[in-house]
Structures are given as C-alpha cells and as structure tokens.
Amino acid sequence: MPEVISQPGGAGTEREGAGPKQSNDRRAPNFEPSEDEKTAVKHWLQRVQRAEDEAKFKEWRENLETLRGYLAGTKHKDRTGEKLTRTNMVFATIAAMIPELYAKNPTIAVTPTDAVSQAEIAKVKKFCATAEKVIRKMLVEEGKLKKRAKANIRAACATSYGVLKVIYQKEYRGDPIAVRRIEDTQDNLARVEALIQQLKKEDDPTKLAQQRDALQANLKALAAGNEVRMYKGFVVDRMKSEDFLVLDDNVDEFDEYVEARALGHKIWMTVGQARQLFQMQIHGATRYGRPRTDQDQKTDDTPADEQFICVVEIWDKENGVVRTTAKGMNRWLREPYAPPNAPQRWYPFYVLGFNLIEGRWRPISDVELLKGLQDEYNETRTNYADARSNAVPKRIVRKGGNLSEQDVKNIVESGNKDWVAVEGNPATPIDQDVMQLDGLKIDPNAYDVTTTRNDMDLVAGRSDASRANLIKPKTATEAEIMQEAMQSRVGERRDTHEDLLSEMGESSLEIALRDLSLHEVRQIAGAEAEWPQNPETVETIFRMVTVKVRAGSSGRPNQQREREQWGQLLPVIKDTMQQVAELRAQGNYDMAEALVELLRETLRRYDEHLDLDSIIPPIERDENGQPVAQQQAAAELLQVKEQLAALQEQLAAMQEENAKLKAGEESKIAQAQASERIESKKAEDDAAFQRWKAMLDAAVKVMQTDIQAAATAHADDAAKREESMKAAASEERLGKIMQDLTTTLEGLRSATEKMASKQPQGAGE
C-alpha cells in the first residue's frame, strides 16, 4: 500500500476543524498498521537513532551536563578534588555578553525592493508599514520573542547552538507540535474530550473520582469563558539543543542545515498528554520515568499517565511532509501531512551558533573555550587560599621552662584582648619561654590571575574595559581601542543573530499574507491598513518587499555615540534638503538626485538607518525613467506660452478698442469744455445782471425816499404857494423818473430774454 500523504482539513476526518487527515479506524484500540507503514516508521526511527548514535554527537550529548554545570558553577576540575568555584567567570563572561547581543526587541523593517515601479511605490510603502505592525504584534510581542531569543543565545553560548521553532498556531490538532502553545478554548475542549473517554474505560474508584474532578474543573473553565476562543498567531518555542536532530549525513557545515533532506524534533510528553493530542491509545511507545533519560530507568513508581514518551516529529523536506511517531512504536501518530502555510524556507527551525568550525556541523560553545581557564582560575585561587591559611603565625611555649603548666594553658586559651597573668620566675624574661614563628611568606605574583582573565577576555571577545571593574587602570585611549576591538567581535555575533531574526520575520510575513484576512489585519494595524485580498497577488507583493532587522537595533544602545553622530549628520541633512529643493525648483533634477544619493551613501557609511524618502520625497518618474515633474513643467511651459499668445491677441484688441474709446472721450471732453465755457459766460452775465439789478434797486429806493419826503413837505405846508409850485414841479419830475424807470426795466427784460435765447440746449440742465 503506498504511503498516505494527508492535507489539513481533508475529507474523512473525525475531528472538527482542519488538520492531518486520520482514518476512522486509526484511533481504535485494536488498530493494526499496514506493513508498508510499519516499514516506513521503522526506517525513520532508525535514521533518528543513527543520528543520535553518531560518535561526535553522542560525546557532545554526554558532555552537556558538564557544560551546563560550568555555566551554573557546579562543575570544575580543581586539583584539590573539592567542588569549589571561587568565582564563576564563565557565567560572568556570558552574562556580560548577552545585553550586547540582545538588549531590546529588534526593529523589523519591511522595505520595497528596487524592482517596485514609481507608480506602485506609494501603495507598496503603505503595505510595508502595515506588515511591520503585523510582525511586531504577532511575532515579537505575542510570540514573546525577547524571552525566547535571550534563552536561545544563552543556549548557544553554553551548549554550542540554540534552536528556536516558530509555529503558526491556528488549530489544536491541525498544527505542528508546539511545546509552548498558547492556551485557548480548543485546549480545554480536547482535555474534556480525553477525560470523557477515560471515564468510560476506568474502573478504579479513586481514579474515577480524580477524573470527575478534573472534568468538572475544565467544564467550569469553559463556562467562564476566560480564555481566547481560538488563538491565531505565532508560537516561538525554545528547544533543548539535544532535542534537535539533523537527519542528513551530507550536512558538514553549520549553515547547511536549512538544505538538509530532513530535520527531527524530539518532544517529551506524558502518556496522558499524547493521548489527548493524538486521540489514541499510546501502544508500543517506550516509557521513561523522566524526560531525556535512558529507557533503562525504572518507571514502576511513576503513574502510567505521567510516564514520558519521546515523540519524534520528522520534517521531511525531500518529500514535503511532516511525519509524527514515537520511539518504540510501529505506526504514525499522525498520517504524514503537508504543513499548512509553509514558507519558502519550509523548515520552522532557526538554529543559532557563534564559534563555527570549518568542516564540522556543530560549533564550539563558549563554555568549552572557557572551562579550562575556569579550572586554572579556580586552582590558582584555591592554592592562594591554602597559602594564606598556612601563612598564619604559630606560637611556641617551652616545655619544662619557667612557666607552669597552668600558665601555658591560660596563654593557649586566652583571647585576643585578654590579659594573662603568669607565675614563673620573675628574673627570667617571658620571651625565653614564649615565642612566635612567622608563617610562610606569600608571593602575590605566584597567585596573580590577571593572565587568566586576559585569556578569558581574548577567547570570549570581551575586554576589561567592558567589565564593571578594571583589572588594570588604562588610559581613555587604550580603553577605547579595546572597546572597539570588543565591539567588532560582539558586532559580528549580533549580526549573526539579527540575520536569523530576519529570516524569522520574512517567513512570518509570508505565512501571514497567506492566512490573514484584511479584517484581521485591520484589527492589528488599524483601519488604514493596506493588505492584499486576492490570493493570486500574495506571491507578487511578497516579492516586492524585503524583510530585514535593522542592524544593531537589538543590542544595547550606545547613546553617547548616537548623539554625537546625530549632531554631525543633522547639519548635513538640513543643507542637502535646502539644496535639493532649490535644484528641483530650477528644473535641475539630475543634480538634485545626485545630492540625494550622496546623502544616502553618507547615511550608509555612518550606519544610520534613517528613512531618507520620508525626509526628501523621491521624484516621481514615468515608465521611461524620466522625471514626471520635468514633463509636467514642460507641459505647463507650453500651456503658458499658448496662454501668453492668447493674451497678446486680447491686448491688441483691447488697445484698438481703447483707441476708439479714447477718440470718443476726446470728443466728449471738447463738448464738456464748450459747455464749461458757456457756463462760465452765463455765470459772468448773471453776475453783471445781479450788479445791475442791485444798482436799480438802490436807485428805486432813493427815488421812493425822495417822493415820500416831497409828499410830506406838500402836506405840511399847504399854505405856501411857492412850495406848491415846487411840489408840482416835483411831481412832474417824479412822473418823468417813473417813465424812465419803466423804460429801463423794459430794456433789462429784453436783454434777459436775449441772453436766454443764446444759451445752448441742455447747458442749463
């Protein structure tokens, strides 16, 4: 029968949800696997055993307890045979190195590649910002990357390499095995299901009571609803170094493990946990009393469900499937299945090693390099302690001397501040009976550990300038040189670790693109998130971006250096921004682009990861690589010229119209001037008329006064005849005057009518 390769969520599965397809009879207690399955399981378990029995791997695995003991300070090789560690220099060296390698969560940057066109750059940049938020939330924060990565660095320093396993958690039985799986409702349901199955088969009253209690507790937890219903995200497991196996004899170099034909992961779990996870009775599996122990260890005192089995998860890259079985079994715990949402890298294992050796897969651990020096340090310090104890002065009392036996006893038993009274012979000095012998002289140079500590610093890439206490006072220049030397080696280790995190971030983004919907992404990155909704575009957009941890972002920050560097770069950036703006305004785009590239190279040489495009926006270019702004400027110039020609035509028409209007205005001005002259003449005539009228009115008043006077005189002197005669003459003269006045008034009226007739029409309006 050919080997069955199942897909998660395939037909014929009993359990709910997606996951490796299981035959209906596979979980039955009397299930018997086929001969082909037995042969395949035996073959892969033999490959696992061969990898474990390889001489160098076996020697290293047996030495792990010693290496971890040196780190903990419980293992040593003192000449005295005593388990004595004066100062744990191994732990101090590694503990001082970890903050340099990983002091804070790294900055995972997602940036567009050079292949992105100008038309797509804005959209791709928006997607990059969304992707950074998704990776930071799901992998760095929810995956507890900082804790796992620090533990992994510690393992690499102690055992030679550390392994992280990154699994995308979605379904309880559909995912690859995750030791530190994030608890959700699926776990509680699986436990309830397993407890119900056990209750049906259990006859022991004591165990029945325990199982009922556990079932009630799980049902209460489900009813409370305190856990997440179904968690979807990344789980970062820190594997024990000895649980990781390379199942390919052709792998000779450390970095080749990613190309291995198969990798293995040993998971130690109790029988009860395995039965709950795989929903079957664990028949035939080798039982262990404790994890990572020999199978010869007795398990009689361990309850059956609490005994351990070694589950082996084999990632068969050559055939593209994951195989799951347990040592001692002749069947698969799960039918081989293709892992869902596998990234291009395929393997979920991320192995970290520092001291790589050419031609050998396993690196050398820092503890292996330091343990001999630790023994030397311990032996030197132990000998120094012995010498100091032997250098204590000795007191001698002469037997049979002048001092009595009681005097000697009082002297021996006296304290440092006691006064001792003795008898003896007063004539004999006491120093003839009591004396002091000096102890052995100590040569400090014979017990100086400076050389040992310097060797430790040299081996580990540390310097005494980086320690809390300096071994020897040094000048600032010497300390700076040593610090720079240390930074170069620590920087190389940090770069190695950040490359591993970059691979992890890239694979995580690839998985998230395939599984997360736009709605789920917006819950993480906000309503403005940019995320592909069409599955066909996932691969395309993934090729448009690069996922990289910003160099040095995970190590301990050098704030003084960063401030000094920023103080040097800020004026350069400001000046370049101003020059680029001026050149672009003048249309000199080539020179502006050259200045931008020069600034970009300056930032690169300063190792400054500033997003230059956010400060100086790039020029939009067309498909031919020509600046869009330049073409727009040319089009705008042509449009301006056309507008100028139209304006010139309008100006000529307006000038012609203006000339006509000017001629009309001149005519109107002449008419206005004529009217003004007529008005002036009329005003002069009116003034003369008013003067004439005033003179006439004055003459009339004089004549009226004379007439009244004459009338009065005529009435008062009637008797005087002469006066009568004169009055008659006056009346005659008055009549003549009245006649002349009438004539004058007629002439004035006639002149007024003539003047009125000479005035043009409309002038008086």
PDB file of N, CA and C in Angstrom, residues 421-492:
ATOM      1  N   ALA A 421      47.767  36.503  83.282  1.00  0.00           N
ATOM      2  CA  ALA A 421      48.735  36.586  84.395  1.00  0.00           C
ATOM      3  C   ALA A 421      49.434  35.252  84.555  1.00  0.00           C
ATOM      4  N   VAL A 422      50.732  35.252  84.575  1.00  0.00           N
ATOM      5  CA  VAL A 422      51.528  34.030  84.708  1.00  0.00           C
ATOM      6  C   VAL A 422      52.428  34.147  85.942  1.00  0.00           C
ATOM      7  N   GLU A 423      52.837  32.997  86.416  1.00  0.00           N
ATOM      8  CA  GLU A 423      53.743  32.983  87.576  1.00  0.00           C
ATOM      9  C   GLU A 423      55.177  32.908  87.064  1.00  0.00           C
ATOM     10  N   GLY A 424      55.776  31.796  87.075  1.00  0.00           N
ATOM     11  CA  GLY A 424      57.126  31.669  86.545  1.00  0.00           C
ATOM     12  C   GLY A 424      58.167  32.393  87.389  1.00  0.00           C
ATOM     13  N   ASN A 425      59.371  32.479  86.845  1.00  0.00           N
ATOM     14  CA  ASN A 425      60.486  33.135  87.518  1.00  0.00           C
ATOM     15  C   ASN A 425      60.538  34.585  87.099  1.00  0.00           C
ATOM     16  N   PRO A 426      60.334  35.496  88.068  1.00  0.00           N
ATOM     17  CA  PRO A 426      60.344  36.907  87.677  1.00  0.00           C
ATOM     18  C   PRO A 426      61.665  37.359  87.088  1.00  0.00           C
ATOM     19  N   ALA A 427      62.708  36.694  87.411  1.00  0.00           N
ATOM     20  CA  ALA A 427      64.013  37.128  86.909  1.00  0.00           C
ATOM     21  C   ALA A 427      64.261  36.689  85.480  1.00  0.00           C
ATOM     22  N   THR A 428      63.438  35.797  84.967  1.00  0.00           N
ATOM     23  CA  THR A 428      63.629  35.285  83.598  1.00  0.00           C
ATOM     24  C   THR A 428      62.616  35.956  82.668  1.00  0.00           C
ATOM     25  N   PRO A 429      63.077  36.577  81.594  1.00  0.00           N
ATOM     26  CA  PRO A 429      62.131  37.194  80.661  1.00  0.00           C
ATOM     27  C   PRO A 429      61.159  36.158  80.075  1.00  0.00           C
ATOM     28  N   ILE A 430      59.939  36.590  79.870  1.00  0.00           N
ATOM     29  CA  ILE A 430      58.906  35.663  79.366  1.00  0.00           C
ATOM     30  C   ILE A 430      59.226  35.210  77.946  1.00  0.00           C
ATOM     31  N   ASP A 431      59.845  36.088  77.130  1.00  0.00           N
ATOM     32  CA  ASP A 431      60.103  35.706  75.742  1.00  0.00           C
ATOM     33  C   ASP A 431      61.095  34.575  75.611  1.00  0.00           C
ATOM     34  N   GLN A 432      61.746  34.168  76.740  1.00  0.00           N
ATOM     35  CA  GLN A 432      62.609  32.998  76.688  1.00  0.00           C
ATOM     36  C   GLN A 432      61.794  31.709  76.748  1.00  0.00           C
ATOM     37  N   ASP A 433      60.559  31.828  77.242  1.00  0.00           N
ATOM     38  CA  ASP A 433      59.698  30.662  77.306  1.00  0.00           C
ATOM     39  C   ASP A 433      58.588  30.678  76.235  1.00  0.00           C
ATOM     40  N   VAL A 434      58.228  31.868  75.767  1.00  0.00           N
ATOM     41  CA  VAL A 434      57.167  32.011  74.752  1.00  0.00           C
ATOM     42  C   VAL A 434      57.729  32.765  73.558  1.00  0.00           C
ATOM     43  N   MET A 435      57.482  32.247  72.374  1.00  0.00           N
ATOM     44  CA  MET A 435      57.947  32.924  71.169  1.00  0.00           C
ATOM     45  C   MET A 435      56.944  32.691  70.011  1.00  0.00           C
ATOM     46  N   GLN A 436      57.105  33.413  68.937  1.00  0.00           N
ATOM     47  CA  GLN A 436      56.206  33.305  67.766  1.00  0.00           C
ATOM     48  C   GLN A 436      57.023  33.033  66.529  1.00  0.00           C
ATOM     49  N   LEU A 437      56.601  32.003  65.772  1.00  0.00           N
ATOM     50  CA  LEU A 437      57.232  31.686  64.497  1.00  0.00           C
ATOM     51  C   LEU A 437      56.376  32.255  63.354  1.00  0.00           C
ATOM     52  N   ASP A 438      56.980  33.033  62.463  1.00  0.00           N
ATOM     53  CA  ASP A 438      56.241  33.600  61.325  1.00  0.00           C
ATOM     54  C   ASP A 438      55.855  32.495  60.349  1.00  0.00           C
ATOM     55  N   GLY A 439      54.687  32.685  59.688  1.00  0.00           N
ATOM     56  CA  GLY A 439      54.230  31.709  58.705  1.00  0.00           C
ATOM     57  C   GLY A 439      54.997  31.823  57.400  1.00  0.00           C
ATOM     58  N   LEU A 440      54.556  31.006  56.429  1.00  0.00           N
ATOM     59  CA  LEU A 440      55.207  31.032  55.126  1.00  0.00           C
ATOM     60  C   LEU A 440      54.977  32.380  54.446  1.00  0.00           C
ATOM     61  N   LYS A 441      55.975  32.869  53.779  1.00  0.00           N
ATOM     62  CA  LYS A 441      55.831  34.121  53.040  1.00  0.00           C
ATOM     63  C   LYS A 441      55.098  33.852  51.725  1.00  0.00           C
ATOM     64  N   ILE A 442      54.142  34.733  51.382  1.00  0.00           N
ATOM     65  CA  ILE A 442      53.322  34.572  50.159  1.00  0.00           C
ATOM     66  C   ILE A 442      53.858  35.496  49.073  1.00  0.00           C
ATOM     67  N   ASP A 443      54.080  34.930  47.905  1.00  0.00           N
ATOM     68  CA  ASP A 443      54.462  35.713  46.729  1.00  0.00           C
ATOM     69  C   ASP A 443      53.198  36.010  45.924  1.00  0.00           C
ATOM     70  N   PRO A 444      52.673  37.248  45.944  1.00  0.00           N
ATOM     71  CA  PRO A 444      51.409  37.546  45.227  1.00  0.00           C
ATOM     72  C   PRO A 444      51.487  37.244  43.735  1.00  0.00           C
ATOM     73  N   ASN A 445      52.666  37.387  43.154  1.00  0.00           N
ATOM     74  CA  ASN A 445      52.781  37.149  41.717  1.00  0.00           C
ATOM     75  C   ASN A 445      52.516  35.691  41.361  1.00  0.00           C
ATOM     76  N   ALA A 446      52.751  34.801  42.323  1.00  0.00           N
ATOM     77  CA  ALA A 446      52.529  33.384  42.049  1.00  0.00           C
ATOM     78  C   ALA A 446      51.051  33.049  41.967  1.00  0.00           C
ATOM     79  N   TYR A 447      50.208  33.910  42.494  1.00  0.00           N
ATOM     80  CA  TYR A 447      48.767  33.653  42.514  1.00  0.00           C
ATOM     81  C   TYR A 447      47.990  34.738  41.749  1.00  0.00           C
ATOM     82  N   ASP A 448      48.674  35.448  40.891  1.00  0.00           N
ATOM     83  CA  ASP A 448      48.032  36.504  40.106  1.00  0.00           C
ATOM     84  C   ASP A 448      47.197  35.870  38.988  1.00  0.00           C
ATOM     85  N   VAL A 449      45.925  36.251  38.912  1.00  0.00           N
ATOM     86  CA  VAL A 449      45.014  35.686  37.905  1.00  0.00           C
ATOM     87  C   VAL A 449      44.799  36.637  36.732  1.00  0.00           C
ATOM     88  N   THR A 450      45.605  37.671  36.653  1.00  0.00           N
ATOM     89  CA  THR A 450      45.426  38.646  35.567  1.00  0.00           C
ATOM     90  C   THR A 450      45.575  37.987  34.202  1.00  0.00           C
ATOM     91  N   THR A 451      46.570  37.149  34.056  1.00  0.00           N
ATOM     92  CA  THR A 451      46.788  36.482  32.770  1.00  0.00           C
ATOM     93  C   THR A 451      45.606  35.592  32.412  1.00  0.00           C
ATOM     94  N   THR A 452      45.078  34.883  33.407  1.00  0.00           N
ATOM     95  CA  THR A 452      43.930  34.007  33.149  1.00  0.00           C
ATOM     96  C   THR A 452      42.722  34.813  32.693  1.00  0.00           C
ATOM     97  N   ARG A 453      42.484  35.925  33.361  1.00  0.00           N
ATOM     98  CA  ARG A 453      41.331  36.752  32.997  1.00  0.00           C
ATOM     99  C   ARG A 453      41.529  37.388  31.624  1.00  0.00           C
ATOM    100  N   ASN A 454      42.748  37.779  31.318  1.00  0.00           N
ATOM    101  CA  ASN A 454      43.005  38.332  29.988  1.00  0.00           C
ATOM    102  C   ASN A 454      42.757  37.288  28.906  1.00  0.00           C
ATOM    103  N   ASP A 455      43.149  36.043  29.196  1.00  0.00           N
ATOM    104  CA  ASP A 455      42.894  34.971  28.231  1.00  0.00           C
ATOM    105  C   ASP A 455      41.393  34.748  28.052  1.00  0.00           C
ATOM    106  N   MET A 456      40.634  34.836  29.138  1.00  0.00           N
ATOM    107  CA  MET A 456      39.180  34.698  29.027  1.00  0.00           C
ATOM    108  C   MET A 456      38.594  35.799  28.154  1.00  0.00           C
ATOM    109  N   ASP A 457      39.071  37.012  28.362  1.00  0.00           N
ATOM    110  CA  ASP A 457      38.581  38.122  27.537  1.00  0.00           C
ATOM    111  C   ASP A 457      38.938  37.914  26.074  1.00  0.00           C
ATOM    112  N   LEU A 458      40.143  37.413  25.836  1.00  0.00           N
ATOM    113  CA  LEU A 458      40.584  37.180  24.462  1.00  0.00           C
ATOM    114  C   LEU A 458      39.745  36.100  23.790  1.00  0.00           C
ATOM    115  N   VAL A 459      39.471  35.038  24.511  1.00  0.00           N
ATOM    116  CA  VAL A 459      38.707  33.929  23.942  1.00  0.00           C
ATOM    117  C   VAL A 459      37.260  34.330  23.683  1.00  0.00           C
ATOM    118  N   ALA A 460      36.674  35.055  24.640  1.00  0.00           N
ATOM    119  CA  ALA A 460      35.256  35.400  24.534  1.00  0.00           C
ATOM    120  C   ALA A 460      35.002  36.661  23.732  1.00  0.00           C
ATOM    121  N   GLY A 461      36.072  37.360  23.356  1.00  0.00           N
ATOM    122  CA  GLY A 461      35.876  38.605  22.615  1.00  0.00           C
ATOM    123  C   GLY A 461      35.472  39.761  23.488  1.00  0.00           C
ATOM    124  N   ARG A 462      35.754  39.649  24.783  1.00  0.00           N
ATOM    125  CA  ARG A 462      35.429  40.727  25.713  1.00  0.00           C
ATOM    126  C   ARG A 462      36.696  41.519  26.015  1.00  0.00           C
ATOM    127  N   SER A 463      36.544  42.617  26.744  1.00  0.00           N
ATOM    128  CA  SER A 463      37.689  43.404  27.191  1.00  0.00           C
ATOM    129  C   SER A 463      37.431  43.869  28.604  1.00  0.00           C
ATOM    130  N   ASP A 464      38.519  44.072  29.367  1.00  0.00           N
ATOM    131  CA  ASP A 464      38.326  44.517  30.739  1.00  0.00           C
ATOM    132  C   ASP A 464      37.760  45.927  30.783  1.00  0.00           C
ATOM    133  N   ALA A 465      37.832  46.656  29.672  1.00  0.00           N
ATOM    134  CA  ALA A 465      37.186  47.972  29.653  1.00  0.00           C
ATOM    135  C   ALA A 465      35.680  47.847  29.705  1.00  0.00           C
ATOM    136  N   SER A 466      35.160  46.663  29.313  1.00  0.00           N
ATOM    137  CA  SER A 466      33.711  46.453  29.328  1.00  0.00           C
ATOM    138  C   SER A 466      33.226  45.854  30.634  1.00  0.00           C
ATOM    139  N   ARG A 467      34.124  45.478  31.520  1.00  0.00           N
ATOM    140  CA  ARG A 467      33.716  44.917  32.796  1.00  0.00           C
ATOM    141  C   ARG A 467      33.405  46.028  33.784  1.00  0.00           C
ATOM    142  N   ALA A 468      32.730  45.669  34.864  1.00  0.00           N
ATOM    143  CA  ALA A 468      32.387  46.666  35.883  1.00  0.00           C
ATOM    144  C   ALA A 468      33.640  47.198  36.557  1.00  0.00           C
ATOM    145  N   ASN A 469      34.610  46.314  36.848  1.00  0.00           N
ATOM    146  CA  ASN A 469      35.853  46.717  37.494  1.00  0.00           C
ATOM    147  C   ASN A 469      37.014  46.427  36.553  1.00  0.00           C
ATOM    148  N   LEU A 470      37.878  47.400  36.391  1.00  0.00           N
ATOM    149  CA  LEU A 470      39.032  47.215  35.535  1.00  0.00           C
ATOM    150  C   LEU A 470      40.089  46.397  36.263  1.00  0.00           C
ATOM    151  N   ILE A 471      40.675  45.473  35.533  1.00  0.00           N
ATOM    152  CA  ILE A 471      41.769  44.711  36.121  1.00  0.00           C
ATOM    153  C   ILE A 471      42.972  45.630  36.339  1.00  0.00           C
ATOM    154  N   LYS A 472      43.202  46.482  35.396  1.00  0.00           N
ATOM    155  CA  LYS A 472      44.358  47.356  35.450  1.00  0.00           C
ATOM    156  C   LYS A 472      43.940  48.716  34.912  1.00  0.00           C
ATOM    157  N   PRO A 473      44.252  49.776  35.626  1.00  0.00           N
ATOM    158  CA  PRO A 473      43.866  51.096  35.120  1.00  0.00           C
ATOM    159  C   PRO A 473      44.505  51.352  33.761  1.00  0.00           C
ATOM    160  N   LYS A 474      43.702  51.884  32.839  1.00  0.00           N
ATOM    161  CA  LYS A 474      44.185  52.169  31.495  1.00  0.00           C
ATOM    162  C   LYS A 474      43.792  53.587  31.120  1.00  0.00           C
ATOM    163  N   THR A 475      44.483  54.125  30.137  1.00  0.00           N
ATOM    164  CA  THR A 475      44.121  55.447  29.649  1.00  0.00           C
ATOM    165  C   THR A 475      42.819  55.354  28.866  1.00  0.00           C
ATOM    166  N   ALA A 476      42.221  56.523  28.635  1.00  0.00           N
ATOM    167  CA  ALA A 476      40.960  56.542  27.894  1.00  0.00           C
ATOM    168  C   ALA A 476      41.155  56.024  26.476  1.00  0.00           C
ATOM    169  N   THR A 477      42.310  56.337  25.885  1.00  0.00           N
ATOM    170  CA  THR A 477      42.573  55.877  24.522  1.00  0.00           C
ATOM    171  C   THR A 477      42.692  54.363  24.463  1.00  0.00           C
ATOM    172  N   GLU A 478      43.407  53.787  25.416  1.00  0.00           N
ATOM    173  CA  GLU A 478      43.545  52.330  25.448  1.00  0.00           C
ATOM    174  C   GLU A 478      42.202  51.652  25.654  1.00  0.00           C
ATOM    175  N   ALA A 479      41.424  52.207  26.576  1.00  0.00           N
ATOM    176  CA  ALA A 479      40.102  51.627  26.822  1.00  0.00           C
ATOM    177  C   ALA A 479      39.232  51.714  25.578  1.00  0.00           C
ATOM    178  N   GLU A 480      39.326  52.833  24.851  1.00  0.00           N
ATOM    179  CA  GLU A 480      38.516  52.994  23.642  1.00  0.00           C
ATOM    180  C   GLU A 480      38.941  52.008  22.564  1.00  0.00           C
ATOM    181  N   ILE A 481      40.266  51.800  22.436  1.00  0.00           N
ATOM    182  CA  ILE A 481      40.755  50.845  21.438  1.00  0.00           C
ATOM    183  C   ILE A 481      40.279  49.432  21.772  1.00  0.00           C
ATOM    184  N   MET A 482      40.353  49.075  23.060  1.00  0.00           N
ATOM    185  CA  MET A 482      39.920  47.744  23.465  1.00  0.00           C
ATOM    186  C   MET A 482      38.417  47.588  23.294  1.00  0.00           C
ATOM    187  N   GLN A 483      37.685  48.664  23.573  1.00  0.00           N
ATOM    188  CA  GLN A 483      36.238  48.604  23.394  1.00  0.00           C
ATOM    189  C   GLN A 483      35.877  48.435  21.927  1.00  0.00           C
ATOM    190  N   GLU A 484      36.599  49.131  21.041  1.00  0.00           N
ATOM    191  CA  GLU A 484      36.338  48.988  19.612  1.00  0.00           C
ATOM    192  C   GLU A 484      36.634  47.564  19.151  1.00  0.00           C
ATOM    193  N   ALA A 485      37.744  46.986  19.683  1.00  0.00           N
ATOM    194  CA  ALA A 485      38.074  45.612  19.326  1.00  0.00           C
ATOM    195  C   ALA A 485      36.991  44.654  19.794  1.00  0.00           C
ATOM    196  N   MET A 486      36.483  44.896  21.007  1.00  0.00           N
ATOM    197  CA  MET A 486      35.411  44.051  21.530  1.00  0.00           C
ATOM    198  C   MET A 486      34.144  44.217  20.712  1.00  0.00           C
ATOM    199  N   GLN A 487      33.841  45.469  20.333  1.00  0.00           N
ATOM    200  CA  GLN A 487      32.624  45.728  19.584  1.00  0.00           C
ATOM    201  C   GLN A 487      32.643  45.023  18.231  1.00  0.00           C
ATOM    202  N   SER A 488      33.834  44.878  17.630  1.00  0.00           N
ATOM    203  CA  SER A 488      33.892  44.224  16.329  1.00  0.00           C
ATOM    204  C   SER A 488      33.475  42.763  16.433  1.00  0.00           C
ATOM    205  N   ARG A 489      33.915  42.052  17.496  1.00  0.00           N
ATOM    206  CA  ARG A 489      33.546  40.646  17.650  1.00  0.00           C
ATOM    207  C   ARG A 489      32.106  40.509  18.135  1.00  0.00           C
ATOM    208  N   VAL A 490      31.722  41.352  19.070  1.00  0.00           N
ATOM    209  CA  VAL A 490      30.329  41.316  19.522  1.00  0.00           C
ATOM    210  C   VAL A 490      29.404  41.720  18.381  1.00  0.00           C
ATOM    211  N   GLY A 491      29.834  42.701  17.586  1.00  0.00           N
ATOM    212  CA  GLY A 491      29.030  43.118  16.442  1.00  0.00           C
ATOM    213  C   GLY A 491      28.833  41.989  15.446  1.00  0.00           C
ATOM    214  N   GLU A 492      29.869  41.159  15.260  1.00  0.00           N
ATOM    215  CA  GLU A 492      29.727  40.021  14.345  1.00  0.00           C
ATOM    216  C   GLU A 492      28.704  39.031  14.886  1.00  0.00           C
TER     217      GLU A 492
END
